[in-house]
Amino acid sequence: MTELLFRGATVYTTQGPGDVDVRVVDGVITEVEPRGSLRGRTVDVSGKWLLPGAIDVHVHSRDPGFPEKEDFGSLTEAAAAGGVTTVIDMPNTVPAVDSAGVLEAKAALARAKARVDFGLWALIRSSSSPDQLQTLAAAGATGFKAYLGYGFDGARKQLLYAAESDDPGLEAPPDYGTLARLGPALASIGLPVAIHAEDPAILNTFKRPYETYADVLASRPPEAESVAISASAAVARQCGFHLHVAHVSSARGLASAEEAIAAGTRLTIETCPQFLWRSDADYPRLGNTMKMNPPVRTMADQVALREGLRRGAIGVVATDHAPHTDEEKGRDLEHALPGTPGVQTLYLSCLELAQQMGDPWLAPRWVSKGPAALAGIAQRKGRIAPGYDADLVLVDPKRFTTFTPHGMRSRQKHGALDGLRVSFAIESVYLRGVRVGTHAAGRMVPPTG
Ligand code: NCD
Ligand code: ZN
């Protein structure tokens, strides 16, 4: 039996921040009691904050497929360094995760390398059958992801953006009709259905060469996001499945999502630190590090998203950690690949934002409690309470951290938050009661309801 007793920290408890002792036995929290009331060999964490580990529900490990960008080892090392103790990996690895066999092989590969716990999203293709979705769910998928506008290259088993592919054999992207066809099965399975919400017809209509960042914004107007959300939500509402809108980037997108919720849709909203901290005004300084889909938009969008978060309309902050190599990011604006790493800076950037809003204790809701519910693991993770996994992050609220490429553990060092200075530092991180290290210890955490 291994036992730990944390004493002296201010702890994020289910009743709010509290001065309590936390006992951990064999990786599970067993007792949370007033400070000084528990006996045992204590770990003195005086003056620190003890928070539940973050669950980043939107990462791209690139493993298997593109090890030169990232793999499960480097991804989860970066996650662990930033207080992210569970990652849920997107299915656009190669082969893409469209069947139970591929999911099981990916789980085995991830288990051998992961320093933190993980879950896996499964891919919805336009050709997916209800049976395939059932077997993916039975194999432990966290949920399903539909990339509107992204077709499937059957030879390479890879997801490709259809409008940019010259492959005539590319399988058509999933569309609202796909969601409607699979809707009854998705509703009965009960897992969340995440969407990449940019309407392809609108993107095609407004497409123009990217010479300046203004061209990016003109090519991908916020209406592409709001229309995709409204249309997908109409299907979700009729069929009764849970729609999760990934990486909401615009005020309009947020408004459409909230409208759909008001109309009775089971819908959850995710945004990302880059949309909460950056705007088009940052492009001259950050360059293509900031290029991603959907794009970082205007200051008005940033303000609206912060307000949505403060109000609780947005329940999940995730990173869309999407590494590409320096060569791929260093091309001109038109040809640079979209996406940027971010898993390591999730927790601290959210603590800083929450502190600026007047309540730093909001941050664990956005990165831990909300995501645990989405991923169906809220009975094990996302809280500091008896019976929960001892996924714990010790934060020093008196030490500053500046995000620099030098400090990043991802294989790719750049990030959209480069240069941001926050008034917190990660002191140490525990995964199921064990200090995270350089050895694999991660397990798959399938949803349990
Ligand atoms: C993602 C990636 O690189 O995998 N990139 C991005 O800009 N978000 C793909 C995607 O989600 O579109
Ligand atoms: Zn993504």
GROMACS .gro file of C-alpha atoms and ligand atoms in nm:
model
  462
    1MET     CA    1   0.000   0.000   0.000
    2THR     CA    2   0.130   0.348  -0.081
    3GLU     CA    3  -0.005   0.642   0.109
    4LEU     CA    4   0.029   1.019   0.077
    5LEU     CA    5  -0.111   1.293   0.299
    6PHE     CA    6  -0.109   1.643   0.152
    7ARG     CA    7  -0.122   1.915   0.420
    8GLY     CA    8  -0.105   2.293   0.403
    9ALA     CA    9  -0.241   2.369   0.058
   10THR     CA   10  -0.558   2.552  -0.031
   11VAL     CA   11  -0.752   2.275  -0.205
   12TYR     CA   12  -1.016   2.291  -0.479
   13THR     CA   13  -1.288   2.091  -0.304
   14THR     CA   14  -1.644   2.026  -0.414
   15GLN     CA   15  -1.747   2.308  -0.176
   16GLY     CA   16  -1.493   2.552  -0.321
   17PRO     CA   17  -1.139   2.637  -0.209
   18GLY     CA   18  -1.072   2.495   0.137
   19ASP     CA   19  -0.796   2.440   0.391
   20VAL     CA   20  -0.811   2.064   0.408
   21ASP     CA   21  -0.589   1.756   0.432
   22VAL     CA   22  -0.607   1.515   0.140
   23ARG     CA   23  -0.521   1.149   0.188
   24VAL     CA   24  -0.434   0.933  -0.112
   25VAL     CA   25  -0.409   0.554  -0.087
   26ASP     CA   26  -0.290   0.349  -0.383
   27GLY     CA   27  -0.360   0.628  -0.628
   28VAL     CA   28  -0.710   0.710  -0.510
   29ILE     CA   29  -0.823   0.999  -0.287
   30THR     CA   30  -0.968   0.842   0.027
   31GLU     CA   31  -1.021   1.134   0.264
   32VAL     CA   32  -1.066   1.511   0.242
   33GLU     CA   33  -1.092   1.651   0.595
   34PRO     CA   34  -1.030   1.979   0.783
   35ARG     CA   35  -0.660   2.068   0.806
   36GLY     CA   36  -0.479   1.889   1.084
   37SER     CA   37  -0.744   1.626   1.142
   38LEU     CA   38  -0.578   1.337   0.958
   39ARG     CA   39  -0.278   1.140   1.092
   40GLY     CA   40   0.007   1.003   0.885
   41ARG     CA   41   0.333   1.094   0.715
   42THR     CA   42   0.255   1.428   0.552
   43VAL     CA   43   0.378   1.600   0.239
   44ASP     CA   44   0.407   1.966   0.341
   45VAL     CA   45   0.254   2.177   0.064
   46SER     CA   46   0.201   2.493   0.266
   47GLY     CA   47   0.115   2.803   0.067
   48LYS     CA   48   0.043   2.610  -0.249
   49TRP     CA   49  -0.282   2.534  -0.428
   50LEU     CA   50  -0.389   2.173  -0.487
   51LEU     CA   51  -0.604   2.138  -0.799
   52PRO     CA   52  -0.755   1.848  -0.992
   53GLY     CA   53  -0.551   1.752  -1.298
   54ALA     CA   54  -0.670   1.901  -1.624
   55ILE     CA   55  -0.840   1.690  -1.892
   56ASP     CA   56  -0.759   1.826  -2.237
   57VAL     CA   57  -1.037   1.689  -2.456
   58HIS     CA   58  -0.887   1.817  -2.781
   59VAL     CA   59  -0.532   1.713  -2.866
   60HIS     CA   60  -0.368   1.578  -3.181
   61SER     CA   61  -0.096   1.331  -3.081
   62ARG     CA   62  -0.001   1.262  -3.448
   63ASP     CA   63   0.065   0.905  -3.333
   64PRO     CA   64   0.047   0.688  -3.533
   65GLY     CA   65   0.112   0.876  -3.855
   66PHE     CA   66   0.342   1.173  -3.816
   67PRO     CA   67   0.606   1.100  -3.552
   68GLU     CA   68   0.821   1.385  -3.685
   69LYS     CA   69   0.554   1.622  -3.552
   70GLU     CA   70   0.475   1.450  -3.221
   71ASP     CA   71   0.413   1.112  -3.064
   72PHE     CA   72   0.226   0.990  -2.758
   73GLY     CA   73   0.541   1.014  -2.549
   74SER     CA   74   0.625   1.377  -2.630
   75LEU     CA   75   0.260   1.484  -2.626
   76THR     CA   76   0.199   1.342  -2.281
   77GLU     CA   77   0.530   1.468  -2.144
   78ALA     CA   78   0.417   1.819  -2.242
   79ALA     CA   79   0.074   1.751  -2.094
   80ALA     CA   80   0.219   1.629  -1.765
   81ALA     CA   81   0.450   1.931  -1.739
   82GLY     CA   82   0.148   2.157  -1.768
   83GLY     CA   83  -0.079   1.979  -1.520
   84VAL     CA   84  -0.284   1.794  -1.782
   85THR     CA   85  -0.327   1.442  -1.644
   86THR     CA   86  -0.568   1.314  -1.909
   87VAL     CA   87  -0.569   1.383  -2.282
   88ILE     CA   88  -0.843   1.283  -2.526
   89ASP     CA   89  -0.683   1.235  -2.866
   90MET     CA   90  -0.848   1.331  -3.193
   91PRO     CA   91  -0.901   1.061  -3.458
   92ASN     CA   92  -0.716   1.223  -3.752
   93THR     CA   93  -0.406   1.013  -3.689
   94VAL     CA   94  -0.301   0.773  -3.968
   95PRO     CA   95  -0.469   0.531  -4.003
   96ALA     CA   96  -0.767   0.743  -3.899
   97VAL     CA   97  -0.969   0.594  -3.613
   98ASP     CA   98  -1.274   0.474  -3.804
   99SER     CA   99  -1.303   0.117  -3.674
  100ALA     CA  100  -1.268  -0.074  -3.348
  101GLY     CA  101  -0.955  -0.248  -3.476
  102VAL     CA  102  -0.777   0.080  -3.547
  103LEU     CA  103  -0.890   0.220  -3.212
  104GLU     CA  104  -0.760  -0.084  -3.023
  105ALA     CA  105  -0.424  -0.072  -3.200
  106LYS     CA  106  -0.392   0.298  -3.123
  107ALA     CA  107  -0.483   0.237  -2.759
  108ALA     CA  108  -0.209  -0.026  -2.731
  109LEU     CA  109   0.050   0.205  -2.886
  110ALA     CA  110  -0.058   0.493  -2.662
  111ARG     CA  111  -0.049   0.279  -2.347
  112ALA     CA  112   0.314   0.190  -2.417
  113LYS     CA  113   0.422   0.556  -2.434
  114ALA     CA  114   0.172   0.768  -2.240
  115ARG     CA  115   0.286   0.953  -1.927
  116VAL     CA  116  -0.073   1.055  -1.849
  117ASP     CA  117  -0.413   0.890  -1.888
  118PHE     CA  118  -0.588   0.914  -2.220
  119GLY     CA  119  -0.906   0.862  -2.415
  120LEU     CA  120  -0.963   0.837  -2.789
  121TRP     CA  121  -1.217   1.005  -3.015
  122ALA     CA  122  -1.350   0.800  -3.307
  123LEU     CA  123  -1.405   0.932  -3.658
  124ILE     CA  124  -1.741   0.970  -3.833
  125ARG     CA  125  -1.704   0.916  -4.209
  126SER     CA  126  -1.976   0.983  -4.465
  127SER     CA  127  -1.972   0.605  -4.519
  128SER     CA  128  -1.981   0.508  -4.149
  129SER     CA  129  -2.252   0.260  -4.052
  130PRO     CA  130  -2.447   0.243  -3.725
  131ASP     CA  131  -2.276  -0.092  -3.658
  132GLN     CA  132  -1.929   0.061  -3.693
  133LEU     CA  133  -2.023   0.331  -3.446
  134GLN     CA  134  -2.152   0.068  -3.204
  135THR     CA  135  -1.830  -0.132  -3.216
  136LEU     CA  136  -1.621   0.184  -3.173
  137ALA     CA  137  -1.825   0.267  -2.862
  138ALA     CA  138  -1.785  -0.088  -2.733
  139ALA     CA  139  -1.408  -0.059  -2.787
  140GLY     CA  140  -1.401   0.238  -2.549
  141ALA     CA  141  -1.421   0.550  -2.767
  142THR     CA  142  -1.480   0.870  -2.572
  143GLY     CA  143  -1.713   0.997  -2.843
  144PHE     CA  144  -1.729   1.068  -3.214
  145LYS     CA  145  -1.583   1.349  -3.423
  146ALA     CA  146  -1.724   1.469  -3.754
  147TYR     CA  147  -1.497   1.696  -3.955
  148LEU     CA  148  -1.728   1.890  -4.186
  149GLY     CA  149  -1.540   1.948  -4.513
  150TYR     CA  150  -1.276   1.679  -4.455
  151GLY     CA  151  -1.284   1.379  -4.691
  152PHE     CA  152  -1.126   1.039  -4.643
  153ASP     CA  153  -0.834   0.914  -4.852
  154GLY     CA  154  -0.896   0.538  -4.856
  155ALA     CA  155  -0.552   0.445  -4.989
  156ARG     CA  156  -0.362   0.641  -4.725
  157LYS     CA  157  -0.635   0.600  -4.459
  158GLN     CA  158  -0.600   0.968  -4.391
  159LEU     CA  159  -0.836   1.259  -4.335
  160LEU     CA  160  -0.779   1.538  -4.591
  161TYR     CA  161  -0.936   1.877  -4.642
  162ALA     CA  162  -1.154   1.807  -4.947
  163ALA     CA  163  -1.134   2.149  -5.114
  164GLU     CA  164  -0.753   2.129  -5.117
  165SER     CA  165  -0.725   1.770  -5.238
  166ASP     CA  166  -0.687   1.680  -5.607
  167ASP     CA  167  -0.762   1.313  -5.540
  168PRO     CA  168  -1.076   1.224  -5.740
  169GLY     CA  169  -1.116   0.910  -5.528
  170LEU     CA  170  -1.146   1.103  -5.202
  171GLU     CA  171  -1.451   0.989  -5.004
  172ALA     CA  172  -1.699   1.274  -4.960
  173PRO     CA  173  -1.680   1.458  -4.627
  174PRO     CA  174  -1.948   1.394  -4.366
  175ASP     CA  175  -2.223   1.657  -4.381
  176TYR     CA  176  -2.545   1.741  -4.199
  177GLY     CA  177  -2.709   1.454  -4.389
  178THR     CA  178  -2.451   1.213  -4.248
  179LEU     CA  179  -2.535   1.330  -3.896
  180ALA     CA  180  -2.907   1.288  -3.969
  181ARG     CA  181  -2.856   0.936  -4.114
  182LEU     CA  182  -2.647   0.825  -3.815
  183GLY     CA  183  -2.845   1.036  -3.566
  184PRO     CA  184  -3.067   0.761  -3.425
  185ALA     CA  185  -2.765   0.537  -3.365
  186LEU     CA  186  -2.569   0.825  -3.212
  187ALA     CA  187  -2.861   0.904  -2.982
  188SER     CA  188  -2.893   0.545  -2.863
  189ILE     CA  189  -2.517   0.506  -2.810
  190GLY     CA  190  -2.528   0.822  -2.601
  191LEU     CA  191  -2.167   0.938  -2.648
  192PRO     CA  192  -2.094   1.300  -2.745
  193VAL     CA  193  -2.063   1.391  -3.112
  194ALA     CA  194  -1.798   1.659  -3.160
  195ILE     CA  195  -1.794   1.867  -3.476
  196HIS     CA  196  -1.536   2.072  -3.657
  197ALA     CA  197  -1.781   2.354  -3.725
  198GLU     CA  198  -1.692   2.539  -4.045
  199ASP     CA  199  -1.955   2.511  -4.318
  200PRO     CA  200  -1.772   2.397  -4.636
  201ALA     CA  201  -2.009   2.575  -4.876
  202ILE     CA  202  -1.945   2.906  -4.703
  203LEU     CA  203  -1.569   2.846  -4.698
  204ASN     CA  204  -1.575   2.766  -5.070
  205THR     CA  205  -1.779   3.078  -5.144
  206PHE     CA  206  -1.542   3.313  -4.966
  207LYS     CA  207  -1.217   3.136  -5.052
  208ARG     CA  208  -0.938   3.366  -5.171
  209PRO     CA  209  -0.560   3.346  -5.173
  210TYR     CA  210  -0.402   3.421  -4.837
  211GLU     CA  211  -0.171   3.716  -4.887
  212THR     CA  212  -0.239   3.887  -4.559
  213TYR     CA  213  -0.407   3.777  -4.236
  214ALA     CA  214  -0.711   3.980  -4.342
  215ASP     CA  215  -0.750   3.731  -4.630
  216VAL     CA  216  -0.764   3.447  -4.377
  217LEU     CA  217  -1.046   3.617  -4.189
  218ALA     CA  218  -1.232   3.707  -4.509
  219SER     CA  219  -1.200   3.347  -4.634
  220ARG     CA  220  -1.330   3.194  -4.315
  221PRO     CA  221  -1.604   3.431  -4.196
  222PRO     CA  222  -1.769   3.370  -3.858
  223GLU     CA  223  -2.088   3.279  -4.044
  224ALA     CA  224  -1.912   2.960  -4.158
  225GLU     CA  225  -1.894   2.867  -3.791
  226SER     CA  226  -2.240   2.986  -3.685
  227VAL     CA  227  -2.416   2.818  -3.981
  228ALA     CA  228  -2.235   2.488  -3.919
  229ILE     CA  229  -2.334   2.503  -3.553
  230SER     CA  230  -2.699   2.590  -3.621
  231ALA     CA  231  -2.742   2.323  -3.888
  232SER     CA  232  -2.569   2.048  -3.686
  233ALA     CA  233  -2.765   2.149  -3.377
  234ALA     CA  234  -3.094   2.122  -3.566
  235VAL     CA  235  -3.003   1.762  -3.652
  236ALA     CA  236  -2.888   1.687  -3.297
  237ARG     CA  237  -3.210   1.828  -3.154
  238GLN     CA  238  -3.430   1.622  -3.385
  239CYS     CA  239  -3.235   1.300  -3.334
  240GLY     CA  240  -3.161   1.353  -2.965
  241PHE     CA  241  -2.782   1.313  -2.960
  242HIS     CA  242  -2.532   1.520  -2.762
  243LEU     CA  243  -2.355   1.770  -2.989
  244HIS     CA  244  -2.020   1.904  -2.874
  245VAL     CA  245  -1.893   2.206  -3.063
  246ALA     CA  246  -1.513   2.194  -3.074
  247HIS     CA  247  -1.298   2.508  -3.070
  248VAL     CA  248  -1.561   2.785  -3.092
  249SER     CA  249  -1.375   3.089  -3.220
  250SER     CA  250  -1.630   3.362  -3.280
  251ALA     CA  251  -1.898   3.570  -3.109
  252ARG     CA  252  -2.144   3.456  -3.376
  253GLY     CA  253  -2.057   3.091  -3.327
  254LEU     CA  254  -2.109   3.126  -2.954
  255ALA     CA  255  -2.443   3.302  -3.009
  256SER     CA  256  -2.565   3.024  -3.241
  257ALA     CA  257  -2.460   2.758  -2.993
  258GLU     CA  258  -2.640   2.934  -2.709
  259GLU     CA  259  -2.950   2.977  -2.925
  260ALA     CA  260  -2.949   2.604  -2.994
  261ILE     CA  261  -2.922   2.529  -2.623
  262ALA     CA  262  -3.212   2.766  -2.552
  263ALA     CA  263  -3.413   2.575  -2.815
  264GLY     CA  264  -3.358   2.253  -2.624
  265THR     CA  265  -3.054   2.103  -2.796
  266ARG     CA  266  -2.820   1.893  -2.584
  267LEU     CA  267  -2.508   2.088  -2.674
  268THR     CA  268  -2.177   2.166  -2.507
  269ILE     CA  269  -1.937   2.440  -2.607
  270GLU     CA  270  -1.558   2.429  -2.612
  271THR     CA  271  -1.318   2.714  -2.675
  272CYS     CA  272  -0.939   2.735  -2.666
  273PRO     CA  273  -0.677   2.953  -2.493
  274GLN     CA  274  -0.562   3.096  -2.828
  275PHE     CA  275  -0.910   3.242  -2.890
  276LEU     CA  276  -0.922   3.378  -2.535
  277TRP     CA  277  -0.577   3.539  -2.543
  278ARG     CA  278  -0.506   3.627  -2.904
  279SER     CA  279  -0.660   3.831  -3.188
  280ASP     CA  280  -0.573   3.924  -3.546
  281ALA     CA  281  -0.365   4.209  -3.401
  282ASP     CA  282  -0.112   3.948  -3.284
  283TYR     CA  283  -0.041   3.810  -3.632
  284PRO     CA  284   0.242   4.050  -3.719
  285ARG     CA  285   0.428   3.934  -3.406
  286LEU     CA  286   0.337   3.563  -3.397
  287GLY     CA  287   0.317   3.487  -3.769
  288ASN     CA  288   0.204   3.142  -3.882
  289THR     CA  289   0.237   2.998  -3.534
  290MET     CA  290  -0.104   3.158  -3.504
  291LYS     CA  291  -0.241   3.003  -3.824
  292MET     CA  292  -0.511   2.747  -3.743
  293ASN     CA  293  -0.863   2.642  -3.836
  294PRO     CA  294  -1.090   2.797  -3.731
  295PRO     CA  295  -0.880   3.113  -3.721
  296VAL     CA  296  -0.798   3.344  -3.433
  297ARG     CA  297  -1.033   3.634  -3.508
  298THR     CA  298  -1.090   3.986  -3.373
  299MET     CA  299  -1.068   4.145  -3.030
  300ALA     CA  300  -1.450   4.162  -3.028
  301ASP     CA  301  -1.459   3.783  -3.066
  302GLN     CA  302  -1.204   3.740  -2.786
  303VAL     CA  303  -1.414   3.961  -2.557
  304ALA     CA  304  -1.734   3.768  -2.637
  305LEU     CA  305  -1.569   3.432  -2.571
  306ARG     CA  306  -1.425   3.551  -2.239
  307GLU     CA  307  -1.769   3.672  -2.143
  308GLY     CA  308  -1.924   3.337  -2.244
  309LEU     CA  309  -1.674   3.160  -2.024
  310ARG     CA  310  -1.733   3.391  -1.730
  311ARG     CA  311  -2.110   3.336  -1.758
  312GLY     CA  312  -2.067   2.959  -1.768
  313ALA     CA  313  -2.212   2.925  -2.120
  314ILE     CA  314  -1.880   2.777  -2.231
  315GLY     CA  315  -1.812   2.476  -2.012
  316VAL     CA  316  -1.489   2.342  -2.160
  317VAL     CA  317  -1.154   2.494  -2.246
  318ALA     CA  318  -0.935   2.260  -2.452
  319THR     CA  319  -0.628   2.333  -2.658
  320ASP     CA  320  -0.661   2.183  -3.007
  321HIS     CA  321  -0.291   2.103  -2.955
  322ALA     CA  322  -0.199   2.052  -3.323
  323PRO     CA  323   0.177   2.038  -3.381
  324HIS     CA  324   0.337   2.082  -3.722
  325THR     CA  325   0.710   2.103  -3.796
  326ASP     CA  326   0.902   2.430  -3.824
  327GLU     CA  327   0.929   2.370  -4.198
  328GLU     CA  328   0.551   2.326  -4.232
  329LYS     CA  329   0.483   2.636  -4.022
  330GLY     CA  330   0.759   2.838  -4.186
  331ARG     CA  331   0.602   2.837  -4.533
  332ASP     CA  332   0.415   3.145  -4.657
  333LEU     CA  333   0.072   3.218  -4.510
  334GLU     CA  334  -0.112   3.034  -4.787
  335HIS     CA  335   0.091   2.714  -4.758
  336ALA     CA  336   0.177   2.695  -4.388
  337LEU     CA  337  -0.013   2.410  -4.221
  338PRO     CA  338  -0.288   2.510  -3.976
  339GLY     CA  339  -0.260   2.423  -3.608
  340THR     CA  340  -0.035   2.496  -3.313
  341PRO     CA  341   0.074   2.316  -2.994
  342GLY     CA  342  -0.075   2.424  -2.663
  343VAL     CA  343  -0.137   2.138  -2.420
  344GLN     CA  344   0.138   2.248  -2.182
  345THR     CA  345   0.003   2.601  -2.135
  346LEU     CA  346  -0.366   2.512  -2.085
  347TYR     CA  347  -0.386   2.515  -1.707
  348LEU     CA  348  -0.171   2.815  -1.627
  349SER     CA  349  -0.326   3.031  -1.900
  350CYS     CA  350  -0.673   2.947  -1.765
  351LEU     CA  351  -0.572   3.022  -1.405
  352GLU     CA  352  -0.441   3.359  -1.520
  353LEU     CA  353  -0.757   3.438  -1.714
  354ALA     CA  354  -0.981   3.329  -1.426
  355GLN     CA  355  -0.776   3.541  -1.189
  356GLN     CA  356  -0.818   3.841  -1.419
  357MET     CA  357  -1.194   3.775  -1.406
  358GLY     CA  358  -1.175   3.790  -1.027
  359ASP     CA  359  -1.196   3.419  -0.939
  360PRO     CA  360  -0.902   3.192  -1.022
  361TRP     CA  361  -1.099   2.893  -0.889
  362LEU     CA  362  -1.311   2.905  -1.205
  363ALA     CA  363  -1.019   2.755  -1.397
  364PRO     CA  364  -1.053   2.394  -1.270
  365ARG     CA  365  -1.415   2.400  -1.388
  366TRP     CA  366  -1.311   2.486  -1.740
  367VAL     CA  367  -1.021   2.245  -1.770
  368SER     CA  368  -1.116   1.961  -1.534
  369LYS     CA  369  -1.475   1.940  -1.415
  370GLY     CA  370  -1.646   2.036  -1.743
  371PRO     CA  371  -1.418   1.819  -1.957
  372ALA     CA  372  -1.459   1.518  -1.721
  373ALA     CA  373  -1.836   1.536  -1.770
  374LEU     CA  374  -1.796   1.564  -2.148
  375ALA     CA  375  -1.561   1.265  -2.162
  376GLY     CA  376  -1.790   1.054  -1.943
  377ILE     CA  377  -1.526   1.014  -1.673
  378ALA     CA  378  -1.674   1.244  -1.408
  379GLN     CA  379  -1.711   0.954  -1.165
  380ARG     CA  380  -1.330   0.913  -1.152
  381LYS     CA  381  -1.174   1.242  -1.252
  382GLY     CA  382  -1.225   1.618  -1.233
  383ARG     CA  383  -1.268   1.656  -0.856
  384ILE     CA  384  -1.074   1.631  -0.536
  385ALA     CA  385  -1.307   1.409  -0.335
  386PRO     CA  386  -1.304   1.058  -0.184
  387GLY     CA  387  -1.316   0.787  -0.450
  388TYR     CA  388  -1.158   1.003  -0.720
  389ASP     CA  389  -0.829   0.933  -0.896
  390ALA     CA  390  -0.547   1.125  -0.729
  391ASP     CA  391  -0.468   1.327  -1.042
  392LEU     CA  392  -0.338   1.635  -0.864
  393VAL     CA  393  -0.161   1.954  -0.962
  394LEU     CA  394   0.031   2.156  -0.709
  395VAL     CA  395   0.044   2.520  -0.814
  396ASP     CA  396   0.256   2.797  -0.665
  397PRO     CA  397   0.041   3.113  -0.668
  398LYS     CA  398   0.342   3.330  -0.581
  399ARG     CA  399   0.571   3.239  -0.869
  400PHE     CA  400   0.550   3.369  -1.227
  401THR     CA  401   0.585   3.169  -1.547
  402THR     CA  402   0.661   3.307  -1.893
  403PHE     CA  403   0.573   3.079  -2.183
  404THR     CA  404   0.877   3.041  -2.408
  405PRO     CA  405   0.963   2.786  -2.678
  406HIS     CA  406   1.261   2.685  -2.465
  407GLY     CA  407   1.037   2.555  -2.186
  408MET     CA  408   0.812   2.342  -2.405
  409ARG     CA  409   0.824   1.962  -2.392
  410SER     CA  410   0.627   1.902  -2.710
  411ARG     CA  411   0.837   1.803  -3.008
  412GLN     CA  412   0.732   2.139  -3.158
  413LYS     CA  413   0.839   2.437  -2.950
  414HIS     CA  414   0.633   2.726  -3.087
  415GLY     CA  415   0.289   2.813  -2.948
  416ALA     CA  416   0.020   3.076  -2.986
  417LEU     CA  417   0.072   3.187  -2.624
  418ASP     CA  418   0.448   3.243  -2.666
  419GLY     CA  419   0.554   3.539  -2.455
  420LEU     CA  420   0.253   3.533  -2.222
  421ARG     CA  421   0.350   3.587  -1.856
  422VAL     CA  422   0.123   3.436  -1.592
  423SER     CA  423   0.128   3.480  -1.215
  424PHE     CA  424   0.133   3.107  -1.131
  425ALA     CA  425   0.373   2.818  -1.169
  426ILE     CA  426   0.328   2.440  -1.175
  427GLU     CA  427   0.511   2.294  -0.874
  428SER     CA  428   0.443   1.923  -0.923
  429VAL     CA  429   0.193   1.691  -1.086
  430TYR     CA  430   0.061   1.353  -0.971
  431LEU     CA  431  -0.107   1.090  -1.186
  432ARG     CA  432  -0.309   0.849  -0.971
  433GLY     CA  433  -0.089   0.935  -0.676
  434VAL     CA  434   0.247   0.904  -0.853
  435ARG     CA  435   0.466   1.203  -0.947
  436VAL     CA  436   0.458   1.216  -1.325
  437GLY     CA  437   0.792   1.123  -1.473
  438THR     CA  438   0.961   1.013  -1.788
  439HIS     CA  439   0.827   0.658  -1.783
  440ALA     CA  440   0.497   0.551  -1.933
  441ALA     CA  441   0.224   0.512  -1.675
  442GLY     CA  442  -0.086   0.628  -1.861
  443ARG     CA  443  -0.396   0.416  -1.896
  444MET     CA  444  -0.693   0.444  -2.123
  445VAL     CA  445  -1.000   0.586  -1.950
  446PRO     CA  446  -1.310   0.487  -2.147
  447PRO     CA  447  -1.632   0.669  -2.060
  448THR     CA  448  -1.839   0.518  -1.781
  449GLY     CA  449  -2.145   0.739  -1.814
  450NCD     C1  450  -0.591   2.043  -3.703
  450NCD     C2  451  -0.472   1.952  -3.722
  450NCD     O1  452  -0.364   2.002  -3.753
  450NCD     O2  453  -0.487   1.832  -3.700
  450NCD     N1  454  -0.554   2.177  -3.735
  450NCD     C3  455  -0.614   2.291  -3.693
  450NCD     O3  456  -0.582   2.399  -3.742
  450NCD     N2  457  -0.707   2.287  -3.597
  450NCD     C4  458  -0.699   1.990  -3.791
  450NCD     C5  459  -0.829   2.057  -3.772
  450NCD     O4  460  -0.888   2.041  -3.662
  450NCD     O5  461  -0.876   2.124  -3.863
  451ZN      ZN  462  -0.843   1.982  -3.382
   0.00000   0.00000   0.00000
